[in-house]
Tab-separated table of C-alpha atoms in Angstrom:
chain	number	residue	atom	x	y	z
A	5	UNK	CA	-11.095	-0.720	-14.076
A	6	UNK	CA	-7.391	0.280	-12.764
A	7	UNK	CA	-7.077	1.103	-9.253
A	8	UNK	CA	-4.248	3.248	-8.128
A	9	UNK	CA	-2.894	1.838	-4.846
A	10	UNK	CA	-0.316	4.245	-2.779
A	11	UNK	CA	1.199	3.885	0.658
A	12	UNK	CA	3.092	5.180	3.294
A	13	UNK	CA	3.190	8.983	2.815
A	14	UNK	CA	4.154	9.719	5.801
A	15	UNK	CA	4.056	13.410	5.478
A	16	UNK	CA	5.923	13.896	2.242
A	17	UNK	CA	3.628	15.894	0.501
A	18	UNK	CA	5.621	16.858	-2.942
A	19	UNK	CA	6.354	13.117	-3.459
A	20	UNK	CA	2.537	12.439	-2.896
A	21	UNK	CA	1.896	15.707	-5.605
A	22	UNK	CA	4.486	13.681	-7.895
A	23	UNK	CA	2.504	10.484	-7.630
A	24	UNK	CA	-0.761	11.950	-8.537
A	25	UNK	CA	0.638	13.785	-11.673
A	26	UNK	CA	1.757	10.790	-12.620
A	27	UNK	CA	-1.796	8.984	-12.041
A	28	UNK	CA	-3.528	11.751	-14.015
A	29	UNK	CA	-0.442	11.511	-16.767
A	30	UNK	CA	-2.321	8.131	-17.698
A	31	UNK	CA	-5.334	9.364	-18.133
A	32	UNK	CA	-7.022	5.551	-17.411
A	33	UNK	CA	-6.474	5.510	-13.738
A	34	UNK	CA	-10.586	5.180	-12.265
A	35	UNK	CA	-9.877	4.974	-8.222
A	36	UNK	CA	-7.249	5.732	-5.859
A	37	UNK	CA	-7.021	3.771	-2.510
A	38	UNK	CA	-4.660	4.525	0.032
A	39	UNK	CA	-3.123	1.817	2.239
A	40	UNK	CA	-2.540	4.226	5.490
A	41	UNK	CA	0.537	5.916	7.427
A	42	UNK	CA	-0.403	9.676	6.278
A	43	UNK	CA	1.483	10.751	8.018
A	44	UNK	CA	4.995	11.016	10.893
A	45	UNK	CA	8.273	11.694	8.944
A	46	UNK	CA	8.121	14.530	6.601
A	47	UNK	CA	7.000	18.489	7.298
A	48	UNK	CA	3.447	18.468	5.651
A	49	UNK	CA	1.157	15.870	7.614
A	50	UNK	CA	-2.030	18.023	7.874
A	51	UNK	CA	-1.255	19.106	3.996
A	52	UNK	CA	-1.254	15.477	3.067
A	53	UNK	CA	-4.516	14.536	5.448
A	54	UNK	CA	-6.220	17.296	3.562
A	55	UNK	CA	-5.528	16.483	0.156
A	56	UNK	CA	-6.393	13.109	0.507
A	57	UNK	CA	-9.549	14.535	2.099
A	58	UNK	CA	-10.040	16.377	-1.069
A	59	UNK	CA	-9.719	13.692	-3.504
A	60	UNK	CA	-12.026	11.758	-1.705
A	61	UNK	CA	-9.840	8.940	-1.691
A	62	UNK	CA	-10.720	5.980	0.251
A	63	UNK	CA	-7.894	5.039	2.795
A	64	UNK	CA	-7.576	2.506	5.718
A	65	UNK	CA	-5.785	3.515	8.647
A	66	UNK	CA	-1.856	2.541	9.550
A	67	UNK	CA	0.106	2.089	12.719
A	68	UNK	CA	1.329	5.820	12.119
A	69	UNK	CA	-2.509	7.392	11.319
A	70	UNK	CA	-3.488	5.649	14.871
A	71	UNK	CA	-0.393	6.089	17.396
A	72	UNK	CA	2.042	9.315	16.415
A	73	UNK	CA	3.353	12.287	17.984
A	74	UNK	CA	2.146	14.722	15.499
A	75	UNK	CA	0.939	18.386	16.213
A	76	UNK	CA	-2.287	18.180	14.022
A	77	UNK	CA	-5.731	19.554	14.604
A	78	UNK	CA	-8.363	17.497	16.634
A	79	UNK	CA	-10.580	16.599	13.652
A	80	UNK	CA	-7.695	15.694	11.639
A	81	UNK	CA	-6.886	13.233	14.523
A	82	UNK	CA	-9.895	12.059	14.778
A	83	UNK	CA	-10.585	11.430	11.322
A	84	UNK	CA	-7.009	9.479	10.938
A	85	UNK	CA	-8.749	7.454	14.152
A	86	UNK	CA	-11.632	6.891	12.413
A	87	UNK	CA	-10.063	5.359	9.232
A	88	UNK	CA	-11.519	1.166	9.064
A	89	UNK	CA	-8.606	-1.154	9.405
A	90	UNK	CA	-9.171	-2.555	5.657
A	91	UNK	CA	-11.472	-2.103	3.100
A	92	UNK	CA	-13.228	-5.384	1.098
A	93	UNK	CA	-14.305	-5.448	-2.281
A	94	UNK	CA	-14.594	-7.706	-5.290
A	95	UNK	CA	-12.655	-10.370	-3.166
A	96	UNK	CA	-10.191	-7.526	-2.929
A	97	UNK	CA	-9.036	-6.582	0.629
A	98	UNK	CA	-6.851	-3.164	1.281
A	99	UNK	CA	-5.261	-3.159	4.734
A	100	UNK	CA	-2.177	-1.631	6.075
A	101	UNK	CA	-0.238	-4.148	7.508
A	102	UNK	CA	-2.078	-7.510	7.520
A	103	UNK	CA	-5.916	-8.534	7.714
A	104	UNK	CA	-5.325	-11.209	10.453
A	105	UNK	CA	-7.610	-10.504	13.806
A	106	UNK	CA	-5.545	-12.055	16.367
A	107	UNK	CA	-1.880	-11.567	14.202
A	108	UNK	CA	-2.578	-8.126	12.854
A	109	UNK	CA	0.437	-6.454	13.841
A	110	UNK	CA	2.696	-8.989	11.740
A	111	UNK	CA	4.054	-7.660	9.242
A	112	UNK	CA	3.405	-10.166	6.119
A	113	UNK	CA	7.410	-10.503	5.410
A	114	UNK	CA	8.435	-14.275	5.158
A	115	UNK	CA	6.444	-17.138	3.072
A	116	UNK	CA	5.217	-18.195	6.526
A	117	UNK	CA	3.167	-15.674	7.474
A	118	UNK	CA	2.039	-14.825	4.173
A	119	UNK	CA	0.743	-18.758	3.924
A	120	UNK	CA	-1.480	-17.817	7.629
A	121	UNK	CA	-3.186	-14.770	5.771
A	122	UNK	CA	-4.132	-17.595	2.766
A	123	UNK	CA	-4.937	-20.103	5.268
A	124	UNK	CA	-7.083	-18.132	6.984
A	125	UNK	CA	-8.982	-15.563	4.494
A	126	UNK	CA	-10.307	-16.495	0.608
A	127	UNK	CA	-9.316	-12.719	-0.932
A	128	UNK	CA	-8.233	-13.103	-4.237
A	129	UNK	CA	-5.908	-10.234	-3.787
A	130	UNK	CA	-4.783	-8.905	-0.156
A	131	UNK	CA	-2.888	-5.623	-0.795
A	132	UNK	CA	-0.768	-4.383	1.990
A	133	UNK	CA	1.207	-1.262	3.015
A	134	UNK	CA	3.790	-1.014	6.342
A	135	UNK	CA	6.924	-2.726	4.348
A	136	UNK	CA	8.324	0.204	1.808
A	137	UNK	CA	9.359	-1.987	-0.430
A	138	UNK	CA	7.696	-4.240	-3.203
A	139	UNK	CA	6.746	-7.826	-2.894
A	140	UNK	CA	4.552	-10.763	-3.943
A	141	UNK	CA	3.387	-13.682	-2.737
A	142	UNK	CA	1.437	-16.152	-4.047
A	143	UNK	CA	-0.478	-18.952	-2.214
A	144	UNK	CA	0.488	-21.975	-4.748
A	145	UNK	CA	3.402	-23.099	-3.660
A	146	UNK	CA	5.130	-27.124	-3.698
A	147	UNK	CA	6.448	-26.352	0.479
A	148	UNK	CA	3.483	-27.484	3.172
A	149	UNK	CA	2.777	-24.254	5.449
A	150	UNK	CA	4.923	-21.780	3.290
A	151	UNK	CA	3.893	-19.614	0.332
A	152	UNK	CA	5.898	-18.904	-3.093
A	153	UNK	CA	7.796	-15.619	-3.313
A	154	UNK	CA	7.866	-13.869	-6.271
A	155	UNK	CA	11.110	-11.164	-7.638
A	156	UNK	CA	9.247	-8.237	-8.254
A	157	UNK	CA	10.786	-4.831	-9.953
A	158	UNK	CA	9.155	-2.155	-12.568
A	159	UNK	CA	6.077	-3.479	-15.172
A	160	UNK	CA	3.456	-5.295	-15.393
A	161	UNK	CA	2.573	-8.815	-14.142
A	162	UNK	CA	0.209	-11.075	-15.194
A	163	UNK	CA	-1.643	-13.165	-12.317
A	164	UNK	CA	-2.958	-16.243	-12.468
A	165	UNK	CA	-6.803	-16.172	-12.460
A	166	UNK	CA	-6.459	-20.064	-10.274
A	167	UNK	CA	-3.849	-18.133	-7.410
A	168	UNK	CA	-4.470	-16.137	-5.145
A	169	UNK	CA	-1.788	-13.470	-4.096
A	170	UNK	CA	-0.159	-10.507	-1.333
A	171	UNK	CA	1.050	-8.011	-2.941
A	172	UNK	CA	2.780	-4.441	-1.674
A	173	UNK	CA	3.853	-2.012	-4.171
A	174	UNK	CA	6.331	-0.466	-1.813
A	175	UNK	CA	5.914	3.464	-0.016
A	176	UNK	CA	5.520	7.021	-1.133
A	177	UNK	CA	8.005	7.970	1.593
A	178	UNK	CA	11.168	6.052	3.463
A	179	UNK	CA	11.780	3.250	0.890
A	180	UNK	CA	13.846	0.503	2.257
A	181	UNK	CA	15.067	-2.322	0.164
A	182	UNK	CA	16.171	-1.024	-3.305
A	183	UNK	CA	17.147	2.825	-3.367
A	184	UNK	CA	15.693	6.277	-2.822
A	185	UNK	CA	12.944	5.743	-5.226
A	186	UNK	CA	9.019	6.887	-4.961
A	187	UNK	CA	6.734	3.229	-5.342
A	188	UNK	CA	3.005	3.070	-6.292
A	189	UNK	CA	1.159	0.310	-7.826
A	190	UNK	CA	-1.578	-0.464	-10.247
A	191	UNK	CA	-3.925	-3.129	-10.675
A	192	UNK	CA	-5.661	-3.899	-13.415
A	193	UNK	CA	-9.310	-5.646	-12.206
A	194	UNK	CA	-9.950	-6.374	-16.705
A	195	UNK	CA	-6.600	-7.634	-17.320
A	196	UNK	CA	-6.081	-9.233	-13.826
A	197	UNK	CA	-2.711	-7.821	-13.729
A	198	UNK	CA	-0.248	-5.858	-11.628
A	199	UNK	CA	2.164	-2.789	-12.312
A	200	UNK	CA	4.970	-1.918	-10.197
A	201	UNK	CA	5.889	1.596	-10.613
A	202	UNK	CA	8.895	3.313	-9.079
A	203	UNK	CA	11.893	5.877	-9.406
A	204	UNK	CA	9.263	8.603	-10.334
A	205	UNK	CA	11.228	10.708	-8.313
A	206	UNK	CA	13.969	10.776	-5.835
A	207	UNK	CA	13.349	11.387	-1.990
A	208	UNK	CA	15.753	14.124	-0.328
A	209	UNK	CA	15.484	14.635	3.150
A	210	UNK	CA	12.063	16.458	5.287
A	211	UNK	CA	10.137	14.548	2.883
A	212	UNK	CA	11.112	16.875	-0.129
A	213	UNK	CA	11.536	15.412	-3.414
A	214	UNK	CA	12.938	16.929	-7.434
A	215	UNK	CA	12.160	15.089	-10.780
């Protein structure tokens, strides 16, 4: 099946609204999972909680969802404060920023770190949120202690079935790295492969967004 995996909202409901008409555009798109940070930035942070909500879409909870200074309603709270940390499937794990117990406020950004989440955990696929920006690493790499980065822009990639990778597709909201651009992602569980999907839109400020 295809899994739609989108990220850092943070609030910005119309770039949210763009992402899922652009989900449904496909008409092949069987799950959505959400990588956490609903909300903190933009104007609509219950508006996003409770569309999510209404999609039923499955979403683990980020460093925004658990500390912020938002004016929400108590259940919403408590329902971001409920979120699990990741979710595990298939050999698949969804987390925000990384699945590490003891190291799980590192943000996965140098082949170091990525290399302790392989050393550590056998997922065939960790996907992570918390960066805004796209990357992949794999775990097959010729440098002891160090995984291989990969360059990583729009389209598809191919994985190999004998690697094992960390992958972010990048944010909804606040993109750093490469321009004002909405990211999503796509993975392919048949094909084993990976789409990067961006400039859907571009971000104006108080999380607004045009076509």
């Amino acid at each position: 099946m295809k899994i739609a995996i989108i990220s850092d909202i943070h609030g910005n409901l119309k770039a949210l609204k763009t992402v899922f008409q652009d989900i449904q555009s496909r008409g092949n798109i069987e799950q959505i999972i959400c990588l956490g940070d609903l909300v903190e930035g933009g104007e609509f942070d219950r508006e996003v909680v409770e569309l999510i909500k209404e999609k039923n879409i499955p979403c683990v909870r980020g460093n925004h969802d658990e500390f912020n200074d938002c004016d929400l309603p108590k259940n919403i709270k408590q329902w971001l404060q409920d979120l699990p940390e990741k979710i595990e499937f298939n050999n698949l794990c969804f987390t925000h920023i990384s699945p590490r117990e003891k190291a799980k406020q590192w943000a996965i950004t140098n082949q170091i770190e990525a290399w302790n989440v392989f050393d550590e955990f056998d997922y065939q696929i960790c996907f992570i949120g918390h960066l805004h920006y796209p990357i992949m690493y794999g775990e097959k790499c010729e440098n002891y202690a160090e995984s291989a980065p990969y360059y990583v822009d729009d389209g598809i990639y191919d994985l190999d079935q004998n690697d094992r990778f960390i992958i972010s597709f990048g944010a909804i909201a606040y993109p750093r790295h490469g321009g004002k651009f909405i990211r999503y992602g796509i993975y392919d569980t048949r094909e084993n492969s990976v789409e990067f999907v961006t400039k859907i839109g571009y971000l104006l400020p108080f999380g607004l967004c045009k076509k």
